[in-house]
Coordinates of C-alpha atoms in Angstrom, one line a residue:
X12 CA 9.1 -72.7 29.5
X13 CA 6.5 -72.1 26.8
X14 CA 5.5 -74.9 24.6
X15 CA 6.4 -74.8 20.9
X16 CA 3.5 -74.0 18.7
X17 CA 3.9 -77.2 16.7
X18 CA 3.4 -79.3 20.0
X19 CA -0.4 -79.9 20.5
X20 CA 0.1 -80.7 24.2
X21 CA 0.9 -78.4 27.1
X22 CA 3.6 -78.3 29.7
X23 CA 2.3 -79.2 33.1
X24 CA 4.1 -79.3 36.4
X25 CA 3.9 -82.6 38.3
X26 CA 2.7 -82.2 41.9
X27 CA 3.6 -84.2 45.1
X28 CA 0.5 -86.4 44.7
X29 CA 1.4 -87.5 41.2
X30 CA 5.0 -88.0 42.3
X31 CA 4.0 -90.3 45.2
X32 CA 1.6 -92.3 43.0
X33 CA 4.3 -92.8 40.4
X34 CA 6.8 -93.9 43.0
X35 CA 4.4 -96.4 44.6
X36 CA 3.6 -97.8 41.2
X37 CA 7.3 -98.1 40.5
X38 CA 8.0 -100.0 43.7
X39 CA 5.1 -102.4 43.0
X40 CA 6.3 -103.1 39.5
X41 CA 9.9 -103.8 40.6
X42 CA 8.8 -106.7 42.9
X43 CA 7.5 -109.6 40.8
X44 CA 6.5 -111.6 43.8
X45 CA 4.6 -108.8 45.5
X46 CA 1.3 -110.6 44.8
X47 CA 1.9 -112.9 47.7
X48 CA 2.0 -111.6 51.2
X49 CA 5.1 -111.9 53.2
X50 CA 5.2 -114.7 55.8
X51 CA 2.5 -116.8 54.1
X52 CA 3.5 -120.3 52.9
X53 CA 3.7 -120.9 49.2
X54 CA 1.3 -123.3 47.6
X55 CA 2.4 -126.9 47.8
X56 CA 4.7 -126.5 50.7
X57 CA 4.5 -128.3 54.1
X58 CA 4.2 -126.7 57.5
X59 CA 7.5 -127.5 59.3
X60 CA 6.1 -126.7 62.7
X61 CA 3.8 -129.8 62.8
X62 CA 5.2 -133.1 64.1
X63 CA 5.3 -136.2 62.1
X64 CA 2.2 -138.4 62.7
X65 CA 2.6 -142.1 63.6
X66 CA -0.9 -142.9 62.5
X67 CA -1.6 -144.7 59.3
X68 CA -2.6 -142.4 56.6
X69 CA -2.4 -141.8 52.9
X70 CA 0.6 -142.8 51.0
X71 CA 3.6 -140.5 51.2
X72 CA 3.7 -139.9 47.5
X73 CA 0.2 -138.4 47.8
X74 CA 1.3 -136.2 50.6
X75 CA 4.3 -134.8 48.8
X76 CA 4.6 -132.5 45.7
X77 CA 1.9 -130.4 44.3
X78 CA -1.7 -131.1 44.9
X79 CA -3.0 -129.4 41.9
X80 CA -2.5 -130.5 38.4
X81 CA 0.4 -129.1 36.4
X82 CA -1.8 -127.5 33.7
X83 CA -3.9 -125.8 36.3
X84 CA -0.8 -124.4 38.1
X85 CA 0.8 -123.3 34.8
X86 CA -2.4 -121.6 33.9
X87 CA -2.4 -119.7 37.2
X88 CA 1.2 -118.7 36.8
X89 CA 0.6 -117.5 33.3
X90 CA -2.3 -115.4 34.5
X91 CA -0.1 -113.9 37.2
X92 CA 2.7 -113.1 34.7
X93 CA 0.2 -111.6 32.3
X94 CA -1.2 -109.4 35.1
X95 CA 2.3 -108.3 36.1
X96 CA 3.2 -107.5 32.6
X97 CA 0.0 -105.6 32.1
X98 CA 0.7 -103.7 35.3
X99 CA 4.2 -102.9 34.3
X100 CA 3.2 -101.8 30.8
X101 CA 0.5 -99.6 32.2
X102 CA 3.0 -98.1 34.6
X103 CA 5.5 -97.5 31.9
X104 CA 2.8 -96.0 29.6
X105 CA 1.6 -93.8 32.5
X106 CA 5.2 -92.6 33.2
X107 CA 5.8 -92.1 29.5
X108 CA 2.9 -89.7 29.4
X109 CA 4.9 -87.4 31.7
X110 CA 8.5 -87.0 30.8
X111 CA 11.0 -84.2 30.2
X112 CA 11.1 -82.9 26.6
X113 CA 13.9 -84.7 24.6
X114 CA 15.1 -83.8 21.2
X115 CA 14.2 -86.4 18.5
X116 CA 16.9 -88.9 17.7
X117 CA 18.7 -88.8 21.1
X118 CA 20.3 -92.1 22.1
X119 CA 19.3 -94.0 25.2
X120 CA 21.2 -92.6 28.2
X121 CA 23.5 -94.8 30.2
X122 CA 23.1 -95.4 34.0
X123 CA 26.0 -93.0 34.7
X124 CA 24.4 -90.3 32.7
X125 CA 21.1 -90.9 34.4
X126 CA 22.7 -90.7 37.9
X127 CA 24.5 -87.5 36.8
X128 CA 21.2 -86.1 35.6
X129 CA 19.5 -87.0 38.8
X130 CA 22.3 -85.6 40.9
X131 CA 21.9 -82.2 39.1
X132 CA 18.2 -82.1 40.3
X133 CA 19.1 -82.3 44.1
X134 CA 19.3 -79.4 46.4
X135 CA 22.7 -77.7 46.9
X136 CA 24.2 -76.8 50.3
X137 CA 25.0 -73.1 50.6
X138 CA 26.7 -71.3 53.5
X139 CA 25.2 -67.9 54.5
X140 CA 27.1 -64.9 55.8
X141 CA 26.2 -66.0 59.4
X142 CA 27.7 -69.4 58.8
X143 CA 24.5 -71.3 58.6
X144 CA 24.0 -74.2 56.1
X145 CA 21.0 -73.8 53.9
X146 CA 19.8 -76.1 51.1
X147 CA 18.8 -74.3 48.0
X148 CA 17.2 -75.7 44.8
X149 CA 19.2 -75.5 41.6
X150 CA 18.7 -72.3 39.6
X151 CA 16.7 -72.4 36.4
X152 CA 13.3 -73.6 35.3
X153 CA 11.8 -76.7 36.8
X154 CA 9.5 -78.2 39.4
X155 CA 10.7 -77.7 43.0
X156 CA 9.9 -80.8 45.1
X157 CA 10.5 -79.7 48.7
X158 CA 9.6 -83.1 50.2
X159 CA 12.2 -85.0 48.2
X160 CA 14.5 -82.0 47.9
X161 CA 14.8 -82.3 44.2
X162 CA 14.0 -79.9 41.3
X163 CA 13.5 -81.9 38.1
X164 CA 13.0 -80.0 34.8
X165 CA 9.5 -79.3 33.5
X166 CA 7.8 -82.4 32.3
X167 CA 5.6 -82.4 29.2
X168 CA 2.2 -84.1 29.0
X169 CA 1.8 -86.4 25.9
X170 CA -2.0 -86.2 26.1
X171 CA -4.3 -83.3 26.0
X172 CA -5.4 -82.2 29.5
X173 CA -8.7 -80.6 30.6
X174 CA -7.3 -77.2 30.0
X175 CA -6.2 -78.1 26.5
X176 CA -8.9 -76.2 24.7
X177 CA -8.3 -73.0 26.7
X178 CA -4.5 -73.4 26.3
X179 CA -4.8 -73.8 22.5
X180 CA -7.1 -70.8 22.4
X181 CA -4.6 -68.7 24.4
X182 CA -1.7 -69.9 22.2
X183 CA -3.6 -69.0 19.1
X184 CA -4.5 -65.6 20.6
X185 CA -0.9 -65.0 21.5
X186 CA 0.2 -66.1 18.0
X187 CA -2.4 -63.8 16.4
X188 CA -1.4 -60.9 18.7
X189 CA 2.3 -61.4 17.9
X190 CA 1.6 -61.5 14.2
X191 CA -0.6 -58.4 14.4
X192 CA 2.1 -56.6 16.3
X193 CA 4.7 -57.5 13.7
X194 CA 2.3 -56.5 10.9
X195 CA 1.6 -53.2 12.7
X196 CA 5.4 -52.5 12.7
X197 CA 5.6 -53.3 9.0
X198 CA 2.6 -51.1 8.3
X199 CA 4.2 -48.3 10.4
X200 CA 7.3 -48.6 8.2
X201 CA 5.3 -48.6 5.1
X202 CA 3.2 -45.6 6.3
X203 CA 6.3 -43.7 7.3
X204 CA 7.9 -44.4 3.9
X205 CA 4.7 -43.2 2.2
X206 CA 4.7 -40.1 4.3
X207 CA 8.4 -39.5 3.5
X208 CA 7.7 -39.9 -0.2
X209 CA 4.7 -37.5 0.0
X210 CA 7.0 -34.9 1.6
X211 CA 9.6 -35.5 -1.1
X212 CA 6.9 -35.2 -3.8
X213 CA 5.8 -31.9 -2.3
X214 CA 9.4 -30.6 -2.2
X215 CA 9.9 -31.8 -5.8
X216 CA 6.8 -30.1 -7.0
X217 CA 7.8 -26.9 -5.3
X218 CA 11.3 -27.1 -6.9
X219 CA 9.7 -27.8 -10.2
X220 CA 7.5 -24.7 -9.9
X221 CA 10.6 -22.6 -9.2
X222 CA 12.4 -24.3 -12.1
X223 CA 9.4 -23.7 -14.3
X224 CA 9.4 -20.0 -13.3
X225 CA 13.1 -19.8 -14.1
X226 CA 12.5 -21.5 -17.4
X227 CA 9.7 -19.0 -18.2
X228 CA 12.1 -16.2 -17.3
X229 CA 14.7 -17.7 -19.6
X230 CA 12.1 -17.9 -22.4
X231 CA 11.1 -14.3 -21.7
X232 CA 14.7 -13.3 -21.8
X233 CA 15.1 -15.0 -25.2
X234 CA 12.0 -13.1 -26.5
X235 CA 13.4 -9.9 -25.0
X236 CA 16.7 -10.6 -26.7
X237 CA 15.0 -11.1 -30.0
X238 CA 12.9 -7.9 -29.5
X239 CA 16.0 -6.0 -28.6
X240 CA 17.7 -7.0 -31.8
X241 CA 14.5 -6.1 -33.8
X242 CA 14.2 -2.7 -32.1
X243 CA 17.8 -1.9 -32.6
X244 CA 17.3 -2.8 -36.3
X245 CA 15.2 0.3 -36.6
X246 CA 18.1 2.6 -35.9
X247 CA 19.4 4.8 -38.8
X248 CA 21.8 3.1 -41.1
X249 CA 24.6 5.3 -39.8
X250 CA 24.0 4.0 -36.3
X251 CA 23.8 0.3 -37.2
X252 CA 27.5 -0.3 -37.1
X253 CA 28.3 -3.5 -35.1
X254 CA 29.1 -2.5 -31.5
X255 CA 29.5 -4.0 -28.1
X256 CA 25.8 -4.2 -27.5
X257 CA 25.3 -6.4 -30.6
X258 CA 28.1 -8.7 -29.4
X259 CA 26.6 -9.0 -25.9
X260 CA 23.2 -9.7 -27.5
X261 CA 24.6 -12.6 -29.5
X262 CA 26.4 -13.9 -26.4
X263 CA 23.2 -13.6 -24.3
X264 CA 21.2 -15.5 -26.9
X265 CA 23.7 -18.4 -26.9
X266 CA 23.7 -18.6 -23.1
X267 CA 20.0 -18.4 -22.9
X268 CA 19.5 -21.1 -25.5
X269 CA 21.9 -23.3 -23.6
X270 CA 20.1 -22.7 -20.3
X271 CA 16.7 -23.3 -22.0
X272 CA 17.8 -26.8 -23.2
X273 CA 19.4 -27.6 -19.9
X274 CA 16.4 -26.5 -17.9
X275 CA 14.0 -28.4 -20.2
X276 CA 16.1 -31.6 -19.6
X277 CA 15.9 -31.0 -15.9
X278 CA 12.1 -30.7 -16.2
X279 CA 11.8 -33.9 -18.1
X280 CA 14.1 -35.7 -15.6
X281 CA 12.1 -34.4 -12.6
X282 CA 8.8 -35.4 -14.3
X283 CA 10.1 -39.0 -14.8
X284 CA 11.2 -39.0 -11.1
X285 CA 7.7 -37.8 -10.1
X286 CA 6.1 -40.6 -12.0
X287 CA 8.4 -43.1 -10.3
X288 CA 7.5 -41.5 -6.9
X289 CA 3.8 -41.7 -7.8
X290 CA 4.1 -45.4 -8.7
X291 CA 5.9 -46.2 -5.5
X292 CA 3.4 -44.2 -3.4
X293 CA 0.6 -46.1 -5.1
X294 CA 2.3 -49.4 -4.3
X295 CA 2.9 -48.4 -0.7
X296 CA -0.7 -47.3 -0.3
X297 CA -1.9 -50.6 -1.6
X298 CA 0.4 -52.6 0.7
X299 CA -0.6 -50.5 3.7
X300 CA -4.3 -51.3 2.9
X301 CA -3.6 -55.0 2.4
X302 CA -1.3 -55.4 5.4
X303 CA -3.7 -53.3 7.6
X304 CA -6.5 -55.8 7.2
X305 CA -5.4 -57.6 10.4
X306 CA -5.1 -54.4 12.5
X307 CA -8.8 -53.7 13.0
X308 CA -8.6 -54.6 16.7
X309 CA -5.4 -52.8 17.4
X310 CA -4.7 -49.2 17.9
X311 CA -2.5 -47.7 15.2
X312 CA -0.2 -45.0 16.7
X313 CA 2.2 -45.7 13.8
X314 CA 4.9 -43.2 14.9
X315 CA 4.9 -44.4 18.4
X316 CA 5.1 -48.0 17.2
X317 CA 8.4 -47.2 15.4
X318 CA 9.7 -45.5 18.5
X319 CA 8.7 -48.3 20.8
X320 CA 10.4 -50.8 18.5
X321 CA 13.5 -48.5 18.6
X322 CA 13.2 -47.9 14.9
X323 CA 13.3 -44.1 14.5
X324 CA 13.7 -44.6 10.8
X325 CA 11.7 -46.7 8.3
X326 CA 14.9 -47.5 6.3
X327 CA 16.6 -50.8 6.6
X328 CA 19.7 -50.9 8.8
X329 CA 22.5 -52.1 6.6
X330 CA 25.3 -50.9 8.9
X331 CA 25.9 -52.2 12.4
X332 CA 24.2 -50.2 15.1
X333 CA 25.9 -48.3 17.8
X334 CA 26.8 -50.2 20.9
X335 CA 24.9 -47.6 23.0
X336 CA 21.7 -47.8 20.9
X337 CA 19.7 -51.0 20.7
X338 CA 17.9 -51.3 17.4
X339 CA 15.4 -53.8 16.1
X340 CA 16.9 -55.1 12.8
X341 CA 14.8 -55.6 9.7
X342 CA 13.3 -59.1 9.6
X343 CA 13.7 -61.5 6.7
X344 CA 11.1 -61.4 4.0
X345 CA 8.7 -64.3 4.0
X346 CA 5.7 -64.9 1.7
X347 CA 3.6 -66.1 4.6
X348 CA 5.0 -63.8 7.3
X349 CA 4.2 -60.2 8.2
X350 CA 7.1 -58.8 6.2
X351 CA 6.4 -60.1 2.6
X352 CA 8.8 -59.8 -0.3
X353 CA 6.5 -57.2 -1.9
X354 CA 6.9 -55.1 1.2
X355 CA 10.7 -55.5 1.1
X356 CA 10.8 -54.6 -2.6
X357 CA 8.5 -51.5 -2.0
X358 CA 10.6 -50.3 0.9
X359 CA 13.9 -50.8 -1.0
X360 CA 12.4 -48.9 -3.9
X361 CA 11.3 -46.2 -1.6
X362 CA 14.8 -46.0 -0.1
X363 CA 16.4 -45.7 -3.5
X364 CA 13.9 -43.1 -4.6
X365 CA 14.5 -41.2 -1.4
X366 CA 18.2 -41.0 -2.1
X367 CA 17.5 -40.1 -5.7
X368 CA 15.1 -37.4 -4.7
X369 CA 17.8 -35.7 -2.7
X370 CA 20.0 -35.7 -5.7
X371 CA 17.2 -34.4 -8.0
X372 CA 16.3 -31.7 -5.5
X373 CA 19.9 -30.5 -5.3
X374 CA 20.2 -30.6 -9.1
X375 CA 17.0 -28.6 -9.6
X376 CA 18.0 -26.0 -7.0
X377 CA 21.4 -25.6 -8.5
X378 CA 20.0 -25.3 -12.0
X379 CA 17.5 -22.7 -10.8
X380 CA 20.1 -20.7 -9.0
X381 CA 22.5 -20.9 -12.0
X382 CA 19.8 -19.8 -14.5
X383 CA 18.8 -16.9 -12.3
X384 CA 22.4 -15.8 -11.9
X385 CA 23.2 -16.1 -15.6
X386 CA 20.1 -14.2 -16.6
X387 CA 21.0 -11.4 -14.1
X388 CA 24.6 -11.3 -15.2
X389 CA 23.6 -11.0 -18.9
X390 CA 21.1 -8.3 -18.0
X391 CA 23.6 -6.4 -16.0
X392 CA 26.2 -6.6 -18.8
X393 CA 23.8 -5.5 -21.5
X394 CA 22.3 -2.8 -19.3
X395 CA 25.8 -1.4 -18.6
X396 CA 26.7 -1.6 -22.3
X397 CA 23.5 0.1 -23.4
X398 CA 24.1 2.8 -20.8
X399 CA 27.7 3.4 -22.0
X400 CA 26.5 3.5 -25.6
X401 CA 23.8 6.0 -24.7
X402 CA 26.4 8.1 -22.9
X403 CA 28.7 8.0 -25.9
X404 CA 25.9 8.9 -28.2
X405 CA 25.0 11.9 -26.0
X406 CA 28.7 13.0 -25.9
X407 CA 29.0 12.7 -29.7
X408 CA 25.7 14.6 -30.2
X409 CA 27.0 17.4 -28.0
X410 CA 30.2 17.5 -30.1
X411 CA 28.1 17.5 -33.2
X412 CA 26.1 20.4 -31.8
X413 CA 29.2 22.3 -31.1
X414 CA 30.5 21.5 -34.6
X415 CA 27.2 22.6 -36.1
X416 CA 27.4 25.9 -34.2
X417 CA 30.9 26.5 -35.4
X418 CA 29.9 25.6 -38.9
X419 CA 27.0 28.0 -38.8
X420 CA 29.2 30.9 -37.9
X421 CA 31.8 30.0 -40.5
X422 CA 29.1 29.6 -43.1
X423 CA 27.8 33.1 -42.4
X424 CA 31.3 34.6 -42.8
X425 CA 31.9 32.6 -46.0
X426 CA 28.6 33.8 -47.4
X427 CA 29.4 37.4 -46.5
X428 CA 32.8 37.0 -48.0
X429 CA 31.3 35.5 -51.2
X430 CA 28.9 38.5 -51.5
X431 CA 31.8 40.9 -50.9
X432 CA 33.8 39.2 -53.6
X433 CA 30.8 39.5 -56.0
X434 CA 30.6 43.2 -55.2
X435 CA 34.4 43.6 -55.7
X436 CA 34.2 41.8 -59.0
X437 CA 31.4 44.0 -60.2
X438 CA 33.3 47.1 -59.2
X439 CA 36.4 45.8 -60.9
X440 CA 34.6 45.0 -64.1
X441 CA 32.7 48.2 -64.1
X442 CA 29.2 48.9 -65.4
X443 CA 27.6 46.6 -67.9
X444 CA 27.2 49.4 -70.5
X445 CA 29.8 51.9 -71.7
X446 CA 27.4 54.7 -71.6
X447 CA 27.5 54.4 -67.8
X448 CA 31.3 54.8 -67.7
X449 CA 32.8 57.9 -66.2
X450 CA 35.6 59.7 -67.8
X451 CA 38.1 58.6 -65.2
X452 CA 37.2 55.0 -65.7
X453 CA 37.8 54.9 -69.4
X454 CA 41.1 53.6 -70.8
X455 CA 41.2 56.5 -73.4
X456 CA 40.7 59.3 -70.9
X457 CA 42.5 62.5 -71.9
X458 CA 45.4 62.1 -69.6
X459 CA 46.2 58.6 -71.0
X460 CA 45.6 59.7 -74.5
X461 CA 48.1 62.7 -74.2
X462 CA 50.6 60.3 -72.5
X463 CA 50.5 57.9 -75.4
X464 CA 51.5 60.5 -78.0
X465 CA 55.1 59.3 -77.6
X466 CA 56.4 55.9 -78.7
X467 CA 56.7 53.2 -75.9
X468 CA 54.3 54.7 -73.5
X469 CA 51.8 51.8 -73.3
X470 CA 50.1 51.4 -69.9
X471 CA 49.5 47.8 -68.3
X472 CA 46.2 49.0 -66.9
X473 CA 44.0 46.8 -69.1
X474 CA 46.1 43.7 -68.5
X475 CA 46.1 44.3 -64.7
X476 CA 42.4 44.7 -64.7
X477 CA 41.9 41.5 -66.7
X478 CA 44.1 39.6 -64.4
X479 CA 42.3 41.0 -61.4
X480 CA 39.0 40.0 -62.9
X481 CA 40.2 36.5 -63.4
X482 CA 41.5 36.2 -59.8
X483 CA 38.3 37.6 -58.5
X484 CA 36.3 35.1 -60.6
X485 CA 38.4 32.2 -59.3
X486 CA 38.0 33.4 -55.7
X487 CA 34.3 33.9 -56.2
X488 CA 34.0 30.3 -57.6
X489 CA 36.0 28.9 -54.7
X490 CA 34.0 30.8 -52.1
X491 CA 30.8 29.6 -53.7
X492 CA 32.2 26.0 -53.6
X493 CA 33.1 26.4 -50.0
X494 CA 29.7 27.8 -49.1
X495 CA 28.1 24.8 -50.9
X496 CA 30.4 22.4 -49.1
X497 CA 29.8 24.0 -45.8
X498 CA 26.0 23.9 -46.4
X499 CA 26.3 20.2 -47.2
X500 CA 28.4 19.6 -44.1
X501 CA 25.8 21.5 -42.1
X502 CA 23.1 19.3 -43.5
X503 CA 25.2 16.2 -42.7
X504 CA 25.8 17.5 -39.1
X505 CA 22.1 18.0 -38.7
X506 CA 21.4 14.5 -40.1
X507 CA 24.0 13.0 -37.8
X508 CA 22.5 14.8 -34.8
X509 CA 19.1 13.4 -35.8
X510 CA 20.6 9.9 -36.2
X511 CA 22.3 10.2 -32.8
X512 CA 19.1 11.3 -31.2
X513 CA 17.2 8.5 -32.9
X514 CA 19.8 5.9 -31.8
X515 CA 19.8 7.3 -28.3
X516 CA 16.0 6.9 -28.1
X517 CA 16.1 3.4 -29.6
X518 CA 18.8 2.3 -27.1
X519 CA 16.8 4.0 -24.3
X520 CA 13.7 2.1 -25.3
X521 CA 15.6 -1.2 -25.4
X522 CA 17.0 -0.4 -22.0
X523 CA 13.5 0.3 -20.6
X524 CA 12.1 -2.8 -22.2
X525 CA 14.8 -5.0 -20.7
X526 CA 14.4 -3.4 -17.3
X527 CA 10.6 -3.8 -17.4
X528 CA 11.0 -7.5 -18.4
X529 CA 13.4 -8.1 -15.5
X530 CA 10.6 -7.2 -13.0
X531 CA 9.4 -10.2 -11.0
X532 CA 5.8 -9.7 -12.2
X533 CA 6.6 -9.8 -15.9
X534 CA 5.1 -12.8 -17.7
X535 CA 5.9 -14.7 -20.8
X536 CA 2.4 -14.1 -22.2
X537 CA 2.9 -10.3 -22.3
X538 CA 6.2 -10.8 -24.0
X539 CA 4.7 -13.0 -26.7
X540 CA 1.8 -10.6 -27.2
X541 CA 4.1 -7.7 -27.7
X542 CA 6.2 -9.8 -30.1
X543 CA 3.2 -10.8 -32.1
X544 CA 1.9 -7.2 -32.2

């Protein structure tokens, strides 16, 4: 059993020689009278084997009792007792230097508890499959004493032994190695978190580039919408009536403005998240550099360290692990341990930023896809509307051409009829001078003058000629008015055809402009340059 780090002494196993020495010292200390040899008479006693002498001698009171003085005898006894006490104390102190580890504050054990404890140290009888009786030592750690057939637990030395320096060095080396291994695992988690944040930053930058490109396309579409409205404003006044294309242009402008505001908000949000990622990456890098100061003598296969520690992920395990997978849980944060509170805060911040990064990436991708889809939808709708307007313009222009052709033929007939009416009126009215009248054209020709010799023979020829002249004059004026109206209509038809042709070209130019701007290689700078020019 390894010794705790706080104990300055080592665990040593007692050998048979030490056991015999301690047992002999214990037997010597238990016999207070072991100083005198067995069978020797005690001082002051008489030898009972000698016969009584009949000769005269010293007085009996001098032959009985103690020969030495009382003080001298008491002094010797005190010396013996002091020697015995010193021996017992030395034995107890020697035994106390080797004893099993006991928790502090444990009460003194009773004799029954001591016998029970000693009984647990003795060998046990075991019956084999062949029926033989074998004595086996108890299982568990301890010192097996085959001579006494006992297995006491490991005893602890209370004094430093000759190997104390090497043992302390090995303990310190083990502690330093364990601390370095724990720090390497922490650095592995920090480095893995830093790598993950770097990958997320790359993905976020790529998504921001796509979103920025989509935002540039939206701004280009807004400029294109403005240019389309300006170009369509150059149509003839007759062709500037509000139509479906104008309505779609207004709808497109509203949608693009909404998308522009939304994408700019996403860009600001992603920029703030990138700043948070940059701060966390800087913190993780500083912690990796600070924690890695104790890893100069260790290899740093950081990914393999995580796999060997059964930590495939650097995130903290908040849920219980699967019963089929053994995992190394996250240690408690300690200011003086390998996993400091700063590391715990940094890893927790990295975990939160990782989850937030996934949401931000999903939001940016959805916004980019929505902006692209909306822009293509608006372009398709406007392109179709412009194409329909152009087809209608061409159809109307063809009808105007047909009307102009019919009007031309009608105008020619009307002009010819107007000339014939003028000729008829001239023939009806006769020549301008009477000297050019023939005899048959005069009202007083001989036949009429002879006919008028009788009363009541007036002829209505003059009245009829006058009425005919008036009718011819009216018809002539009406024919002239019709000719003028038809000429004006012809001019209007030609102007309408020119307007339709101009409107068609304007819509075609708008359509070409919008299709050119929808090309992937079109840029916002070109659109701005065209708008300024």
